[in-house]
Amino acid sequence: MLTFIESQEMAFRLLTFFSIFAAMGLAEWLFPKRLLTVSKAKRWLNNISLMILNTFVLRAIFPLAAAGFAAWTADQGIGLFNLVSTPLWVSVLVCIIALDGIIWLQHRLFHQIPLLWRLHAVHHADKDLDVTSGARFHPLEILLSMVIKIAAIALLGAPVAAVILFEVILSGMALFNHSNVAIPPAIDRGLRVLVVTPDMHRVHHSIHRYESDSNFGFNLAIWDRLFRTYRAQPDEGHYGMTIGIKTQREERHVVWLTGLLALPFRLFSASGSNKSRSNKKSKQTP
């Protein structure tokens, strides 16, 4: 099975991505959780356009991608599992779990470090959540994430099959837990013991920073409980909560592609202007 996945990587990736995308899109239409505040057609046009742009940028700068780099590390004997002899299924399982933990940590750092937050804000500025939100990231964040992933692969010596499976699982789970699907509470409680559900992740997209700085997981739910960043429900409830960023509400900035690409630089300029005004005030104070 693992050999088949490696030999049919592109077909496997495309089949799983579009299958999950279609399934969640259909589920949103049949069983929606929340009413959307922005035209779905408008959001889908821009979010999907950003996803396509990211794909081209990533392939242009990292033509080998993560799986190709994993193959190179195996040839060079770089990384833990290329130095220690273990059954393939063990190294694949351990690497998938380890990579998931590293992505959790990366996500948390993108919230805590101001410069990284300005990139990640493109993802959080979406005023609604649906399946397309799971692939809505600024190109610079995508590139930086790839650099971090490559470093993790080099450290672990992750097998090619582990990298492919991890990326497929990560993208598929991002589509799932960003979807606007109403899952019965009993089923949700059972699922979130193991994986991040739409209700669990929706809290992370709250307009309130104390809520958005929780539930950082994309796949496994264990990390937020382990590091005490888990929040079960939003204070205002799933139907009353507001999604997005409090200071970024204009559609031209948070919906349209040109605004999304410029958003990190707008935030940087705004931060600089605020510091400048603050400095002027402090100089005038006797």
Coordinates of C-alpha atoms in Angstrom, one line a residue:
M1 CA 0.0 0.0 0.0
L2 CA 2.7 2.5 1.0
T3 CA 4.7 1.6 -2.2
F4 CA 1.5 2.3 -4.3
I5 CA 1.0 5.7 -2.6
E6 CA 4.6 6.7 -3.5
S7 CA 4.3 5.5 -7.1
Q8 CA 0.9 7.2 -7.6
E9 CA 1.6 10.3 -5.5
M10 CA 0.0 12.9 -7.7
A11 CA -3.1 10.9 -8.6
F12 CA -3.5 10.0 -4.9
R13 CA -3.2 13.6 -3.8
L14 CA -5.7 14.9 -6.4
L15 CA -8.2 12.2 -5.9
T16 CA -8.3 12.6 -2.1
F17 CA -8.3 16.4 -2.1
F18 CA -11.1 16.8 -4.6
S19 CA -13.1 14.0 -3.1
I20 CA -13.0 15.5 0.3
F21 CA -13.6 19.0 -1.1
A22 CA -16.7 17.8 -3.0
A23 CA -18.0 15.8 0.0
M24 CA -17.7 18.7 2.4
G25 CA -19.1 21.2 -0.1
L26 CA -22.1 18.9 -0.5
A27 CA -22.5 18.4 3.2
E28 CA -22.4 22.2 3.8
W29 CA -25.2 22.6 1.3
L30 CA -27.3 19.9 2.8
F31 CA -26.6 20.5 6.5
P32 CA -25.3 24.1 7.0
K33 CA -24.3 25.1 10.5
R34 CA -24.4 28.9 10.1
L35 CA -25.9 31.5 7.7
L36 CA -23.1 33.1 5.6
T37 CA -22.6 36.9 5.9
V38 CA -20.8 37.3 2.6
S39 CA -21.8 36.0 -0.9
K40 CA -20.7 32.4 -1.2
A41 CA -19.9 32.9 -4.9
K42 CA -17.7 35.9 -4.1
R43 CA -15.8 34.1 -1.3
W44 CA -15.3 30.9 -3.3
L45 CA -14.0 32.8 -6.3
N46 CA -11.4 34.6 -4.3
N47 CA -10.5 31.9 -1.9
I48 CA -10.0 29.3 -4.6
S49 CA -8.1 31.8 -6.7
L50 CA -5.7 32.3 -3.8
M51 CA -5.4 28.5 -3.4
I52 CA -4.5 28.1 -7.1
L53 CA -2.0 31.0 -6.9
N54 CA -0.3 29.3 -3.9
T55 CA -0.1 26.0 -5.8
F56 CA 1.8 27.7 -8.7
V57 CA 4.1 29.7 -6.4
L58 CA 4.9 26.7 -4.2
R59 CA 5.7 24.5 -7.3
A60 CA 7.8 27.2 -8.8
I61 CA 10.0 27.8 -5.7
F62 CA 10.0 24.2 -4.4
P63 CA 9.7 22.0 -7.5
L64 CA 10.6 18.8 -5.6
A65 CA 8.2 19.7 -2.8
A66 CA 8.2 17.9 0.5
A67 CA 8.0 14.3 -0.8
G68 CA 10.9 14.9 -3.2
F69 CA 13.0 16.3 -0.4
A70 CA 12.2 13.3 1.8
A71 CA 13.5 11.0 -1.0
W72 CA 16.7 13.1 -1.2
T73 CA 17.2 12.8 2.6
A74 CA 16.8 9.0 2.3
D75 CA 19.4 8.9 -0.4
Q76 CA 21.8 11.0 1.7
G77 CA 21.1 9.2 5.0
I78 CA 19.9 12.4 6.7
G79 CA 17.6 12.3 9.7
L80 CA 16.7 10.1 12.6
F81 CA 14.8 7.3 10.7
N82 CA 17.5 7.2 8.0
L83 CA 20.1 6.4 10.7
V84 CA 18.0 4.1 12.9
S85 CA 16.6 0.8 11.5
T86 CA 12.9 0.5 12.2
P87 CA 10.0 -1.2 10.4
L88 CA 8.6 1.2 7.8
W89 CA 5.1 1.3 9.3
V90 CA 6.6 2.4 12.6
S91 CA 8.6 5.2 11.1
V92 CA 5.6 6.3 9.0
L93 CA 3.3 6.4 12.0
V94 CA 5.7 8.2 14.3
C95 CA 6.6 10.7 11.6
I96 CA 2.9 11.5 10.8
I97 CA 2.3 12.2 14.5
A98 CA 5.5 14.2 15.0
L99 CA 4.8 16.3 11.9
D100 CA 1.3 17.0 13.2
G101 CA 2.8 18.2 16.5
I102 CA 5.3 20.4 14.7
I103 CA 2.5 22.0 12.6
W104 CA 0.5 22.6 15.8
L105 CA 3.6 24.4 17.3
Q106 CA 4.1 26.4 14.0
H107 CA 0.5 27.5 14.1
R108 CA 0.8 28.7 17.7
L109 CA 3.9 30.6 16.9
F110 CA 2.1 32.3 14.0
H111 CA -0.3 33.7 16.5
Q112 CA 2.3 34.8 19.1
I113 CA 5.0 36.4 16.9
P114 CA 3.6 39.7 15.4
L115 CA 5.4 39.5 12.1
L116 CA 4.1 35.9 11.5
W117 CA 0.6 36.9 12.6
R118 CA 0.4 39.5 9.9
L119 CA 0.8 36.7 7.3
H120 CA -1.5 34.4 9.2
A121 CA -4.1 37.1 9.5
V122 CA -5.1 36.4 5.9
H123 CA -6.5 33.1 7.0
H124 CA -8.3 34.6 10.0
A125 CA -9.8 37.6 8.2
D126 CA -12.3 35.4 6.5
K127 CA -15.7 36.6 7.8
D128 CA -17.3 33.2 7.2
L129 CA -16.0 29.7 7.5
D130 CA -16.5 27.0 4.9
V131 CA -14.5 24.3 3.0
T132 CA -12.6 27.0 1.0
S133 CA -11.3 28.6 4.2
G134 CA -9.2 25.5 4.8
A135 CA -7.0 26.4 1.9
R136 CA -7.0 30.2 2.3
F137 CA -3.4 31.3 3.2
H138 CA -1.1 34.0 2.1
P139 CA 1.6 32.8 -0.4
L140 CA 4.4 33.9 2.0
E141 CA 2.9 31.9 4.8
I142 CA 2.7 28.8 2.5
L143 CA 6.4 29.2 1.5
L144 CA 7.5 29.7 5.1
S145 CA 5.4 26.6 6.2
M146 CA 7.2 24.6 3.5
V147 CA 10.6 25.7 4.9
I148 CA 9.6 24.6 8.4
K149 CA 8.2 21.3 7.0
I150 CA 11.4 20.6 5.1
A151 CA 13.5 21.3 8.3
A152 CA 11.3 18.8 10.2
I153 CA 11.6 16.2 7.5
A154 CA 15.4 16.5 7.6
L155 CA 15.4 16.2 11.3
L156 CA 13.1 13.2 11.4
G157 CA 14.4 11.5 8.2
A158 CA 10.7 11.0 7.4
P159 CA 10.0 8.4 4.7
V160 CA 8.4 9.6 1.5
A161 CA 5.2 7.7 2.2
A162 CA 4.9 9.4 5.6
V163 CA 5.3 12.8 4.1
I164 CA 2.7 12.1 1.4
L165 CA 0.2 10.7 3.9
F166 CA 0.8 13.5 6.3
E167 CA 0.2 16.2 3.7
V168 CA -2.9 14.5 2.4
I169 CA -4.3 14.0 5.9
L170 CA -3.5 17.6 6.8
S171 CA -5.1 19.1 3.8
G172 CA -8.1 16.8 4.0
M173 CA -8.6 17.6 7.7
A174 CA -8.3 21.3 7.1
L175 CA -11.1 21.1 4.5
F176 CA -13.2 19.1 7.0
N177 CA -12.7 21.2 10.2
H178 CA -13.2 24.5 8.4
S179 CA -16.4 23.4 6.8
N180 CA -19.7 24.9 7.6
V181 CA -21.3 21.6 8.5
A182 CA -23.8 20.9 11.3
I183 CA -22.6 17.8 13.1
P184 CA -24.9 16.4 15.9
P185 CA -23.4 17.3 19.3
A186 CA -23.1 13.7 20.4
I187 CA -21.1 12.7 17.3
D188 CA -19.0 15.9 17.6
R189 CA -18.1 15.0 21.2
G190 CA -17.0 11.6 20.2
L191 CA -15.0 12.8 17.2
R192 CA -13.1 15.5 19.0
V193 CA -11.6 13.1 21.4
L194 CA -9.3 12.1 18.6
V195 CA -9.5 14.7 15.8
V196 CA -10.4 18.4 15.4
T197 CA -14.0 18.9 14.4
P198 CA -15.7 21.9 12.7
D199 CA -17.2 23.0 16.0
M200 CA -13.9 22.7 17.8
H201 CA -12.0 24.7 15.2
R202 CA -14.7 27.3 14.7
V203 CA -13.8 28.6 18.2
H204 CA -10.3 29.3 16.9
H205 CA -11.8 31.7 14.3
S206 CA -13.6 33.9 16.8
I207 CA -13.3 37.6 16.6
H208 CA -12.2 37.5 20.2
R209 CA -8.4 37.0 20.5
Y210 CA -8.7 35.0 23.8
E211 CA -10.8 32.5 21.8
S212 CA -8.8 32.6 18.6
D213 CA -5.6 31.9 20.6
S214 CA -7.0 28.4 21.4
N215 CA -7.6 25.1 19.5
F216 CA -4.6 25.4 17.2
G217 CA -4.8 21.9 16.0
F218 CA -5.6 21.0 12.4
N219 CA -5.7 17.2 12.7
L220 CA -5.1 15.5 16.0
A221 CA -7.0 17.0 19.0
I222 CA -4.5 15.8 21.6
W223 CA -2.0 18.8 21.3
D224 CA -4.4 21.5 22.5
R225 CA -5.4 19.4 25.5
L226 CA -1.8 18.5 26.3
F227 CA -0.6 22.1 26.2
R228 CA -3.8 23.5 27.7
T229 CA -4.9 25.6 24.8
Y230 CA -8.2 23.7 24.4
R231 CA -11.5 25.6 24.5
A232 CA -14.7 23.5 24.2
Q233 CA -17.1 26.2 23.0
P234 CA -17.2 29.9 22.1
D235 CA -18.7 32.1 24.9
E236 CA -21.4 33.5 22.5
G237 CA -22.3 30.1 21.1
H238 CA -21.7 28.9 17.5
Y239 CA -24.7 30.8 16.2
G240 CA -24.0 34.0 18.0
M241 CA -20.2 34.3 17.6
T242 CA -18.6 36.6 15.1
I243 CA -15.9 35.1 12.8
G244 CA -12.9 37.1 11.6
I245 CA -10.6 39.9 12.8
K246 CA -12.2 42.8 14.7
T247 CA -10.2 45.5 12.9
Q248 CA -10.4 44.0 9.4
R249 CA -14.1 43.9 8.2
E250 CA -14.1 45.7 4.8
E251 CA -14.8 43.2 1.9
R252 CA -12.2 44.9 -0.3
H253 CA -9.5 43.9 2.3
V254 CA -10.8 40.5 3.5
V255 CA -12.7 39.0 0.6
W256 CA -11.1 40.1 -2.7
L257 CA -7.8 38.5 -3.8
T258 CA -5.9 41.8 -4.2
G259 CA -6.9 42.8 -0.7
L260 CA -5.8 39.4 0.7
L261 CA -2.4 39.6 -0.9
A262 CA -1.9 43.2 0.5
L263 CA -3.3 42.5 3.9
P264 CA 0.0 41.6 5.7
F265 CA 1.6 44.8 4.4
R266 CA -1.4 46.9 5.4
L267 CA -1.2 45.5 8.9
F268 CA 2.5 46.3 9.0
S269 CA 1.9 49.8 7.8
A270 CA -0.8 50.3 10.3
S271 CA 1.4 49.0 13.1
G272 CA 4.2 51.4 12.1
S273 CA 1.7 54.3 12.0
N274 CA 0.4 53.5 15.5
K275 CA 4.0 53.3 16.9
S276 CA 4.8 56.7 15.2
R277 CA 1.7 58.3 16.7
S278 CA 2.5 56.8 20.1
N279 CA 6.1 58.1 20.0
K280 CA 4.9 61.6 19.1
K281 CA 2.5 61.6 22.0
S282 CA 5.2 60.5 24.4
K283 CA 7.6 63.2 23.2
Q284 CA 4.8 65.8 23.9
T285 CA 4.3 64.6 27.4
P286 CA 6.2 66.7 29.9

